[in-house]
XYZ file of C-alpha atoms in Angstrom:
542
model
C 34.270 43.396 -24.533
C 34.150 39.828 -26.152
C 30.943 37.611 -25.662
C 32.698 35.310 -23.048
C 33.044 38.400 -21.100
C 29.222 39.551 -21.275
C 28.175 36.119 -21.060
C 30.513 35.811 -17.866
C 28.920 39.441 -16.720
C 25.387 37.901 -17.326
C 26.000 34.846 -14.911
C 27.481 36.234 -12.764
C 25.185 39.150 -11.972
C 22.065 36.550 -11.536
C 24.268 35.031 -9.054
C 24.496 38.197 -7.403
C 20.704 38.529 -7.636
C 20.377 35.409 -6.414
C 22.582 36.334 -3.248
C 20.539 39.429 -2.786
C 17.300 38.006 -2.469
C 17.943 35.594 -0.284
C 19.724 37.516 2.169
C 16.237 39.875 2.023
C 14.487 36.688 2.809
C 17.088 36.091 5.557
C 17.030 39.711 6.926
C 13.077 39.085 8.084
C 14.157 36.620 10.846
C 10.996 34.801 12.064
C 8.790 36.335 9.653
C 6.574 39.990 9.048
C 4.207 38.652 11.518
C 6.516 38.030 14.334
C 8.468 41.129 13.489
C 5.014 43.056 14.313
C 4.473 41.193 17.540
C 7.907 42.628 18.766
C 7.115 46.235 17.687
C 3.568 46.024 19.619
C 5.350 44.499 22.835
C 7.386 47.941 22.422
C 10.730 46.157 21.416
C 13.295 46.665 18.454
C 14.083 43.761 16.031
C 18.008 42.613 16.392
C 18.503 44.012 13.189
C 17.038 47.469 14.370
C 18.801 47.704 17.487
C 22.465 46.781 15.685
C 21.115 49.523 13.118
C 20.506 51.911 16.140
C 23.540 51.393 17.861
C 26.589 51.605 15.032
C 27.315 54.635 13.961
C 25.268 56.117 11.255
C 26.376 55.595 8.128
C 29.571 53.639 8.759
C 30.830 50.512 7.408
C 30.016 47.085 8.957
C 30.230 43.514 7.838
C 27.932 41.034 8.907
C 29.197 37.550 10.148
C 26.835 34.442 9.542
C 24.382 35.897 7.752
C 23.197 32.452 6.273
C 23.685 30.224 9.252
C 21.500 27.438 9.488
C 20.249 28.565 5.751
C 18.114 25.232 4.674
C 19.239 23.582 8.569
C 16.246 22.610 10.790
C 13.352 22.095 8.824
C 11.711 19.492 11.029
C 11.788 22.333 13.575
C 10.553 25.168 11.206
C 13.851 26.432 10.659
C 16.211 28.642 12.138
C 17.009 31.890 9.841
C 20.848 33.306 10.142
C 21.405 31.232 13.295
C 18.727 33.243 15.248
C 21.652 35.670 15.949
C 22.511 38.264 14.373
C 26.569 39.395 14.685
C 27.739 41.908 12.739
C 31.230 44.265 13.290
C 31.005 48.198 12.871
C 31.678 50.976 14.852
C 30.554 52.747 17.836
C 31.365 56.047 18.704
C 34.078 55.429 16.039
C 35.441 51.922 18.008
C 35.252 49.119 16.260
C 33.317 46.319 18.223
C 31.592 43.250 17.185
C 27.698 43.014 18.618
C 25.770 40.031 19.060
C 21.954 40.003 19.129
C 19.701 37.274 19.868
C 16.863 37.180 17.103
C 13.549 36.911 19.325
C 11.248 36.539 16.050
C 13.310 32.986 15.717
C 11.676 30.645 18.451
C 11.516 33.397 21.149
C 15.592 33.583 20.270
C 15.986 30.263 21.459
C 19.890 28.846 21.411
C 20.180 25.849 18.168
C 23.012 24.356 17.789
C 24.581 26.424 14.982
C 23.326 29.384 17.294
C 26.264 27.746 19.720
C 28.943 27.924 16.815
C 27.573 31.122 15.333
C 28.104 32.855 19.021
C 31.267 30.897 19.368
C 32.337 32.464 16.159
C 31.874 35.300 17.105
C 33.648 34.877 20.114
C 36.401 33.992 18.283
C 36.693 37.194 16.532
C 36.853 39.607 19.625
C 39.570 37.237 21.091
C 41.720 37.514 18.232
C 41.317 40.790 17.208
C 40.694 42.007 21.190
C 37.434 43.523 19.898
C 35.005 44.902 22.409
C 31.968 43.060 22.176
C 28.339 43.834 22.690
C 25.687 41.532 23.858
C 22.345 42.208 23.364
C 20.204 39.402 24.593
C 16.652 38.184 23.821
C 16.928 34.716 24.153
C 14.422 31.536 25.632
C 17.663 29.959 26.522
C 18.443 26.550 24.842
C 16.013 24.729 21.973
C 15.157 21.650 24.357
C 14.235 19.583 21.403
C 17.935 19.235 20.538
C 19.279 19.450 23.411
C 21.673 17.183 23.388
C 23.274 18.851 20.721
C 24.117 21.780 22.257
C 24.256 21.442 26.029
C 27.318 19.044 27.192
C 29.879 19.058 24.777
C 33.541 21.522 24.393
C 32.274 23.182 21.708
C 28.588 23.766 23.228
C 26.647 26.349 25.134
C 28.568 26.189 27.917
C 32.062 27.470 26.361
C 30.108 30.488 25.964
C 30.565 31.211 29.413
C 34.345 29.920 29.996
C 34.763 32.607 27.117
C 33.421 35.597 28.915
C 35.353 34.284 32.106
C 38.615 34.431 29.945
C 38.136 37.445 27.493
C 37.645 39.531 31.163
C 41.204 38.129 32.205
C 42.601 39.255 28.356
C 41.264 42.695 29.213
C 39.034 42.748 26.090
C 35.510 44.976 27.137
C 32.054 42.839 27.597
C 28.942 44.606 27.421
C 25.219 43.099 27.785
C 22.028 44.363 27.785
C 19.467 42.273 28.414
C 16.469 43.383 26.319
C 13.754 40.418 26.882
C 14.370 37.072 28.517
C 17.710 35.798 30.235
C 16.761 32.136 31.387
C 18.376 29.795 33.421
C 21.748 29.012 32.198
C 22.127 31.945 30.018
C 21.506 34.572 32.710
C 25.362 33.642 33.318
C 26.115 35.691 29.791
C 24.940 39.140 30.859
C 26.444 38.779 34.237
C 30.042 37.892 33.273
C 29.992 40.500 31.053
C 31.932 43.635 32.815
C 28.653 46.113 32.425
C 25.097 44.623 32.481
C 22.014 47.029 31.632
C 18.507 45.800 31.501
C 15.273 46.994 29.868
C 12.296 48.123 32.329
C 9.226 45.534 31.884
C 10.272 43.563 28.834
C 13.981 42.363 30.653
C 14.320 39.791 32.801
C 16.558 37.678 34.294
C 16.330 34.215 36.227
C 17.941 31.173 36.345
C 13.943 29.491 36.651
C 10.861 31.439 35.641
C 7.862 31.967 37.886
C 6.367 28.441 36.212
C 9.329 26.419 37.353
C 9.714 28.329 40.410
C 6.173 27.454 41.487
C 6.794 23.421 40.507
C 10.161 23.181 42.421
C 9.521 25.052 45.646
C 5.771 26.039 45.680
C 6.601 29.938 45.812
C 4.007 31.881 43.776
C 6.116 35.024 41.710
C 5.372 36.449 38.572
C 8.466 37.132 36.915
C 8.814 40.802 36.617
C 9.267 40.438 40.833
C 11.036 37.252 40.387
C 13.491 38.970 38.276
C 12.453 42.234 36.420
C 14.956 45.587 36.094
C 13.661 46.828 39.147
C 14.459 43.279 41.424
C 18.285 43.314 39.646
C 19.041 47.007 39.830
C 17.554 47.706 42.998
C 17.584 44.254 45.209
C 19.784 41.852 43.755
C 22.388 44.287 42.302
C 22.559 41.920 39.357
C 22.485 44.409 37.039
C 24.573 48.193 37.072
C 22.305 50.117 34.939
C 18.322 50.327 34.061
C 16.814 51.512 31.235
C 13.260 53.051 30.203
C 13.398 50.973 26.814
C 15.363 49.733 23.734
C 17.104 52.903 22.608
C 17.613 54.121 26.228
C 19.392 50.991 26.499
C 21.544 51.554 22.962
C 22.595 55.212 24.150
C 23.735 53.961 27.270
C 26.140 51.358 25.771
C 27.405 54.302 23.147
C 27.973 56.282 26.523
C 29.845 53.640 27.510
C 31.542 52.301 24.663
C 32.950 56.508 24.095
C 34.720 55.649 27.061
C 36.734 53.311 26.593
C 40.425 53.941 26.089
C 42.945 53.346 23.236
C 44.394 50.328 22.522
C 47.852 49.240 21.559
C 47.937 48.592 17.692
C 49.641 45.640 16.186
C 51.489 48.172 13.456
C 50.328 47.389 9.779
C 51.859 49.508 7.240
C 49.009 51.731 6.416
C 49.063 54.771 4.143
C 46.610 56.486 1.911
C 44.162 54.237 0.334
C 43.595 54.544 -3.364
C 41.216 52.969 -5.203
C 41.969 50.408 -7.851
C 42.943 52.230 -11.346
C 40.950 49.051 -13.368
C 37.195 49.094 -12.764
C 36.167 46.269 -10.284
C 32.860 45.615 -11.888
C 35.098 44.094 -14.439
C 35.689 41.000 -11.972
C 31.640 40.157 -12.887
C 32.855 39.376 -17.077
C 36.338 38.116 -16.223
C 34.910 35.192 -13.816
C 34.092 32.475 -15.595
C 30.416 30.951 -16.066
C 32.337 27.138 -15.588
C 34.107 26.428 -12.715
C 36.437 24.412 -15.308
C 37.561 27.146 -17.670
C 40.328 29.494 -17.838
C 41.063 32.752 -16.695
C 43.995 34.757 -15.427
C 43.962 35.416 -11.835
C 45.733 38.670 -12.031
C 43.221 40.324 -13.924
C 41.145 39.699 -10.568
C 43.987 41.181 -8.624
C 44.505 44.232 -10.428
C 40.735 44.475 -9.580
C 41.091 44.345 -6.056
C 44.231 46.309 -5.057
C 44.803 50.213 -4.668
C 45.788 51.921 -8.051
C 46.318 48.205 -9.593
C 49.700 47.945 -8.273
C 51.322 44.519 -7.499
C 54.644 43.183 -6.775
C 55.172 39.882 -8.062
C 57.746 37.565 -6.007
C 59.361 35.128 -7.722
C 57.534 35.950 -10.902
C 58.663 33.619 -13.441
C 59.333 30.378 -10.248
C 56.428 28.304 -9.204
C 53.678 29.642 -11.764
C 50.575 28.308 -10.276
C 50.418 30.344 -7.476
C 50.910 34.174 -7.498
C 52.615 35.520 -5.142
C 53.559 39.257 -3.806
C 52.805 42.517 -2.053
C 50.115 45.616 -2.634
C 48.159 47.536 -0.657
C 44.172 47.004 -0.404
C 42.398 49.926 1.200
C 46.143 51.193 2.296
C 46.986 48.163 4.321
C 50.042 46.241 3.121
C 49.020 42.806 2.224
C 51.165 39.946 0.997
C 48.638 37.897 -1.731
C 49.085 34.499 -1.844
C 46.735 33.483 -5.603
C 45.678 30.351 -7.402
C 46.387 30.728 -11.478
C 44.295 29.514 -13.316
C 45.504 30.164 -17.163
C 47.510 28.571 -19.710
C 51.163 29.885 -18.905
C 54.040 29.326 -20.918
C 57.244 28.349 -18.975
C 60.503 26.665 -19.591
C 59.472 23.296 -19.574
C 57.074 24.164 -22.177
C 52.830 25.114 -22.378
C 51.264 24.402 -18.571
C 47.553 24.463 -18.145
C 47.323 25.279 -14.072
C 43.587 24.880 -13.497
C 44.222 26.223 -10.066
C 46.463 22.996 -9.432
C 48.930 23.469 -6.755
C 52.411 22.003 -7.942
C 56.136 21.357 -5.929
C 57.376 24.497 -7.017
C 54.842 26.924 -6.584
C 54.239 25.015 -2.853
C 58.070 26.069 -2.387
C 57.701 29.382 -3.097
C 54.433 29.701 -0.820
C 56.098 29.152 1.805
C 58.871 30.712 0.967
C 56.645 33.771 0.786
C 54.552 33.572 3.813
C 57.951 33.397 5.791
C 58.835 36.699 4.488
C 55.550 38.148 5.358
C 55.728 37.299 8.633
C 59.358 38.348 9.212
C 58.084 41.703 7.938
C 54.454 41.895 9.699
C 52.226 41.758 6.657
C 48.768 40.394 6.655
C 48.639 37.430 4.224
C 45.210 37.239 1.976
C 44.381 34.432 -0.058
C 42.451 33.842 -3.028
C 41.509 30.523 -3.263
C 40.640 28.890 -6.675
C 42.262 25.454 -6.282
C 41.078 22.213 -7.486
C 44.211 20.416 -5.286
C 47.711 19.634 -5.510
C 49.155 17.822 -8.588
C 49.397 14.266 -8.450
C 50.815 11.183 -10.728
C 53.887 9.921 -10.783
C 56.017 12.326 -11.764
C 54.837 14.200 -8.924
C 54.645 12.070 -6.494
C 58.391 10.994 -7.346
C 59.300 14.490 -7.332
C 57.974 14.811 -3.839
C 54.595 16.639 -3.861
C 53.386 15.899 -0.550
C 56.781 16.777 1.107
C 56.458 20.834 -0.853
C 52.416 20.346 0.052
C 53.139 19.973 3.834
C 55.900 22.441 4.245
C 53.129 24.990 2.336
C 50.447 23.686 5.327
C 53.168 24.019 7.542
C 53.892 27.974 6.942
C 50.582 28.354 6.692
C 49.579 26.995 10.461
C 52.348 28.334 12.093
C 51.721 32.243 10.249
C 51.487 35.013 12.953
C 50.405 37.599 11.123
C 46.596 37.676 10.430
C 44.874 35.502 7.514
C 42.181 36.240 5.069
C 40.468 33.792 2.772
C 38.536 35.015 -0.120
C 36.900 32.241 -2.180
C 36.654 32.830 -5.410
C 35.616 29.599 -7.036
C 36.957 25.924 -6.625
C 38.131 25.028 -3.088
C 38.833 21.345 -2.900
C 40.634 19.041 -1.063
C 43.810 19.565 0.004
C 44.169 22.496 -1.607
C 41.609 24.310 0.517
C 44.079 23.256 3.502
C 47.038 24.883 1.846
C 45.176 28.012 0.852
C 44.302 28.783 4.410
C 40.520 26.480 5.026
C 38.791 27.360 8.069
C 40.556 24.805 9.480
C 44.062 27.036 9.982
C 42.288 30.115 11.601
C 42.388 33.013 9.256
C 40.883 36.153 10.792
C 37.845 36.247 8.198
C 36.977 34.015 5.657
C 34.449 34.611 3.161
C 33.260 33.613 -0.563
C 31.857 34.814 -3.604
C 28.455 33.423 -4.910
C 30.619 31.798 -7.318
C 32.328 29.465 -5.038
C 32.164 25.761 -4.432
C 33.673 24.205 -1.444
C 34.254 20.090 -1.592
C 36.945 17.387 -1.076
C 37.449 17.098 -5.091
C 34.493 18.665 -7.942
C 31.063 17.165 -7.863
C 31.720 15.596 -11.488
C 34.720 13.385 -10.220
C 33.370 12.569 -6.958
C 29.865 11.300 -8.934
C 32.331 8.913 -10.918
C 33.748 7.468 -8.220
C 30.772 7.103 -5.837
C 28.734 6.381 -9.310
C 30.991 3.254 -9.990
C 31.253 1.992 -6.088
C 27.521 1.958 -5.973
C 27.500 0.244 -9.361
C 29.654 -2.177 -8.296
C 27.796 -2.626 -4.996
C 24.653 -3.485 -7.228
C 26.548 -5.891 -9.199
C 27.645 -7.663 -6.558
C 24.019 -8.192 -5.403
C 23.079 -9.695 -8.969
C 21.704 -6.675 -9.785
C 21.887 -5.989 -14.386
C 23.759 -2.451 -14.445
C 23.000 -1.320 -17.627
C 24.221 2.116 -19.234
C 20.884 4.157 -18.696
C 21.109 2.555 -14.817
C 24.632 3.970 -14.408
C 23.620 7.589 -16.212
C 20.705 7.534 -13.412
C 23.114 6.456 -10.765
C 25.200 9.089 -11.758
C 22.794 11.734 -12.448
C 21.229 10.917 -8.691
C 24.716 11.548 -6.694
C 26.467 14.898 -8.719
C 22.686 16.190 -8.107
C 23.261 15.743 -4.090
C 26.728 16.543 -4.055
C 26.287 19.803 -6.443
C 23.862 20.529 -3.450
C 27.065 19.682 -0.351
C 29.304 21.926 -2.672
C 27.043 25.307 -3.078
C 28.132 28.208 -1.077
C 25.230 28.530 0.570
C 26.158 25.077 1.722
C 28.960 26.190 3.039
C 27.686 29.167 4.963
C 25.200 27.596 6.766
C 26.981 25.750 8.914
C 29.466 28.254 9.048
C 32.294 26.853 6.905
C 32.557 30.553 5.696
C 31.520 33.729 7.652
C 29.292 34.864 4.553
C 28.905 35.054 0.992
C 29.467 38.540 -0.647
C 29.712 40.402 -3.661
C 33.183 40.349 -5.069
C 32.898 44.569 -5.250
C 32.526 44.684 -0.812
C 36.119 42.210 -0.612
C 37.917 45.310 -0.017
C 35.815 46.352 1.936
C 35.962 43.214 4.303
C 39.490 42.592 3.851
C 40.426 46.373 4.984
C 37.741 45.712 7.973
C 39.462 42.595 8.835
C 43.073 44.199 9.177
C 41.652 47.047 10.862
C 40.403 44.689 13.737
C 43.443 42.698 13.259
C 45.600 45.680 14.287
C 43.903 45.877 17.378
C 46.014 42.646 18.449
C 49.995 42.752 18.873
C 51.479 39.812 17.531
C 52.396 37.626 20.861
C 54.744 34.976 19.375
C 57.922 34.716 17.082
C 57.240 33.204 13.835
C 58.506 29.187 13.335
C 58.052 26.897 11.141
C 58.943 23.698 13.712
C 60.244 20.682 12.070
C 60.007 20.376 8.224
C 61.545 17.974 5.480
C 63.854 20.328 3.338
């Protein structure tokens, strides 16, 4: 190996270590002392009832993991969204479980604890995964309030998803393991199966408090609403448990039942494992988000026995396109290049710069995935689409929108990897959160931004500059390094991953080695959802 390659390996492995130990930091919720508060009040963490109820040791991917990383500080914080969703397997089904964090504000509802549950509401509608509630919750942060009671996207949608998902047939399951307050109480109950945990659940739409204020009754809440009140009186509730785990074998019970589904049909055979070591991936990344580096050597990385079919090979060069299996699953990979490639019209540097042809053959490609029901997967390095004249004459934004055009209007499940640079437009193209792909997830190498933080600092660098001027202000050289110095600083900050995750931009931030991992989870749940509509691309300039 060369010393780019070790000092690529060397960078990014502290990245890695990086990612590690903050997710440890993540993983204690509330804090050691709150954690021991639970376990003396006889309860499980979230992370030790998810733990309890997957099957041992089978896969699962965690969703959100760094929600509301560095959000909330005013408030003291709010670690992985104070909810913890993760998808694995229950009795061998795959489900998605959400549980409410009660070492985080008594698992009080923030608002990126709204769009984390949302999320992951999301994800069992599209994939028509069972899902698993396991609530522990204060019911909504009334300090902010207002941004996360009224709105489409709030609390409330929570509810009108439950109502729907029960129409679509897809299995609800809550256990209420601690509190269940006023508005939430409606999330166990419009689940199809509702258990509750003997003296630590309860369930009210007022506690004994507010009861007491508003109509003068005296209750203490176990009567008011304890297991015994909603199994025996209200018939709230269908089931009652003795504690935690009682609780978690009586939702394996249940989950054992439930019947097979009707698979979407990916090609799946055999899955082999890449014939190119994957640790590799760590010294062929580069340290600089700027250099050079050949995208298929991260392919054959990723892909059983390092076997890929090009399409249209030699057309289009920055983007790779074509078919392989990962995990055994047929995939169609849709790749930004990012090396110097030699072509007819002479030396091109791509840089991960999207240009007319390779837009062309995109879509050109994603078409032919969906008329043959392959999952599409993306690996984004992209810094944009080319622009200047010749470009622009040639008719770059017509190719760039038929590209977002095949992209939106795909059928077959999506799956974003970022890899490094995912800017502007280009993130669009390459499937953004913005045009729904199943799972979307980066490496720790990853920046997400409207263009790199070194350009953008120019340009906001010389508007404030010129602000100042205007004011009568002396802009001298060291004032404009400062200037300069001040904004890439803040917007390095906007473009980290970690940026990105927390406010759920990306479901998580992994280590390149689990992609297969995810991507092969992602299809799996994917396949749990027939394709409903004919592919069409609608209206597009030619």
């Amino acid at each position: 190996m060369d010393l780019n390659f070790n000092k690529n390996e060397d960078h990014n492995k502290l990245l890695l270590s990086e990612l590690k130990q903050k997710f440890a930091k993540v993983k204690l919720g509330g804090g050691e002392k709150r954690i021991a508060k639970l376990h003396s009040e006889g309860k499980m963490t979230a992370r030790e009832r998810i733990a309890y109820l997957l099957d041992e040791n089978s896969e699962n991917i965690e969703i959100g993991g760094f929600a509301g990383e560095g959000m909330y500080k005013e408030h003291g914080g709010c670690p992985s969204g104070g909810v913890v969703v993760k998808i694995g397997y229950i009795k061998g089904k795959q489900c998605i479980v959400v549980a409410n964090d009660a070492t985080v504000k008594a698992g009080a509802w923030f608002p990126i604890t709204g769009k984390k549950n949302l999320r992951a509401q999301e994800i069992a509608i599209e994939n028509r995964l069972p899902i698993i509630y396991l609530v522990d919750s204060a019911g909504v942060y009334l300090p902010m309030q207002d941004e996360i009671f009224p709105d489409k996207e709030h609390f409330g949608r929570i509810f009108r998803n439950n109502a729907q998902m029960s129409s679509m047939g897809i299995t609800q399951i809550a256990a209420v393991m601690g509190s269940c307050v006023a508005g939430g109480a409606y999330l166990p109950i419009m689940s199809d199966e509702a258990l509750i945990v003997d003296k630590t659940g309860s369930i009210f739409l007022a506690g004994s408090y507010l009861v007491k204020a508003a109509i003068g009754e005296t209750i203490d809440n176990e009567t008011l609403g304890g297991a015994t009140t909603h199994c025996e009186i209200s018939g709230v509730t269908d089931y009652k448990a003795k504690d935690d785990k009682d609780a978690l074998d009586k939702i394996k019970n249940i989950v054992d039942k439930i019947g097979d589904f009707d698979k979407a049909g990916y090609s799946r055979i055999k899955a082999e494992k890449p014939a190119l070591d994957p640790k590799d991936i760590y010294g062929i990344l580069p340290k600089a988000r700027t250099e050079q580096y050949d995208m298929m050597e991260i392919i054959n990385r990723l892909v059983d026995n390092s076997e890929f079919e090009a399409y249209k090979e030699g057309y289009g060069q920055s983007l790779i396109t074509g078919y392989a299996r990962i995990d055994g699953w047929a995939v169609g990979i849709i790749a930004n290049q990012r090396k110097v490639v030699k072509t007819k019209k002479g030396e091109m540097q791509f840089g991960g710069v999207i240009y007319s042809d390779s837009a062309d053959k995109a879509t050109r490609f994603i078409a032919n995935c969906n008329q043959k029901k392959i999952p599409l997967v993306f690996l984004q390095d992209v810094t944009g689409f080319m622009v200047g004249s010749k470009s622009e004459h040639g008719g770059i934004i017509k190719d760039g929108a038929k590209m977002v055009n095949a992209v939106s209007n795909s059928v077959v499940p999506k799956f974003t990897v970022i890899v490094g640079n995912s800017y502007g437009a280009g993130n669009y193209a390459m499937c953004g959160k913005a045009y729904d792909p199943r799972l979307i997830f980066a490496w720790p190498s990853a920046e997400l931004a409207v263009m790199g933080g070194t350009q953008a600092a120019k340009v906001l660098a010389q508007i404030e500059a010129s602000s100042l001027k205007a004011k009568g202000e002396v802009v001298d050289e060291a004032k404009e390094t400062e200037l300069f110095n001040k904004i890439k600083a803040r917007y390095d900050e906007q473009t980290s991953p970690y940026y990105a995750a927390s406010r759920l931009w990306t479901d998580a931030i992994i280590d390149p080695l689990d992609t297969r991992k995810w991507i092969s989870m992602g299809i799996e749940a994917a396949n749990h959802a027939p394709i409903q509509k004919p592919f069409n691309l609608g209206v597009i300039q030619v």
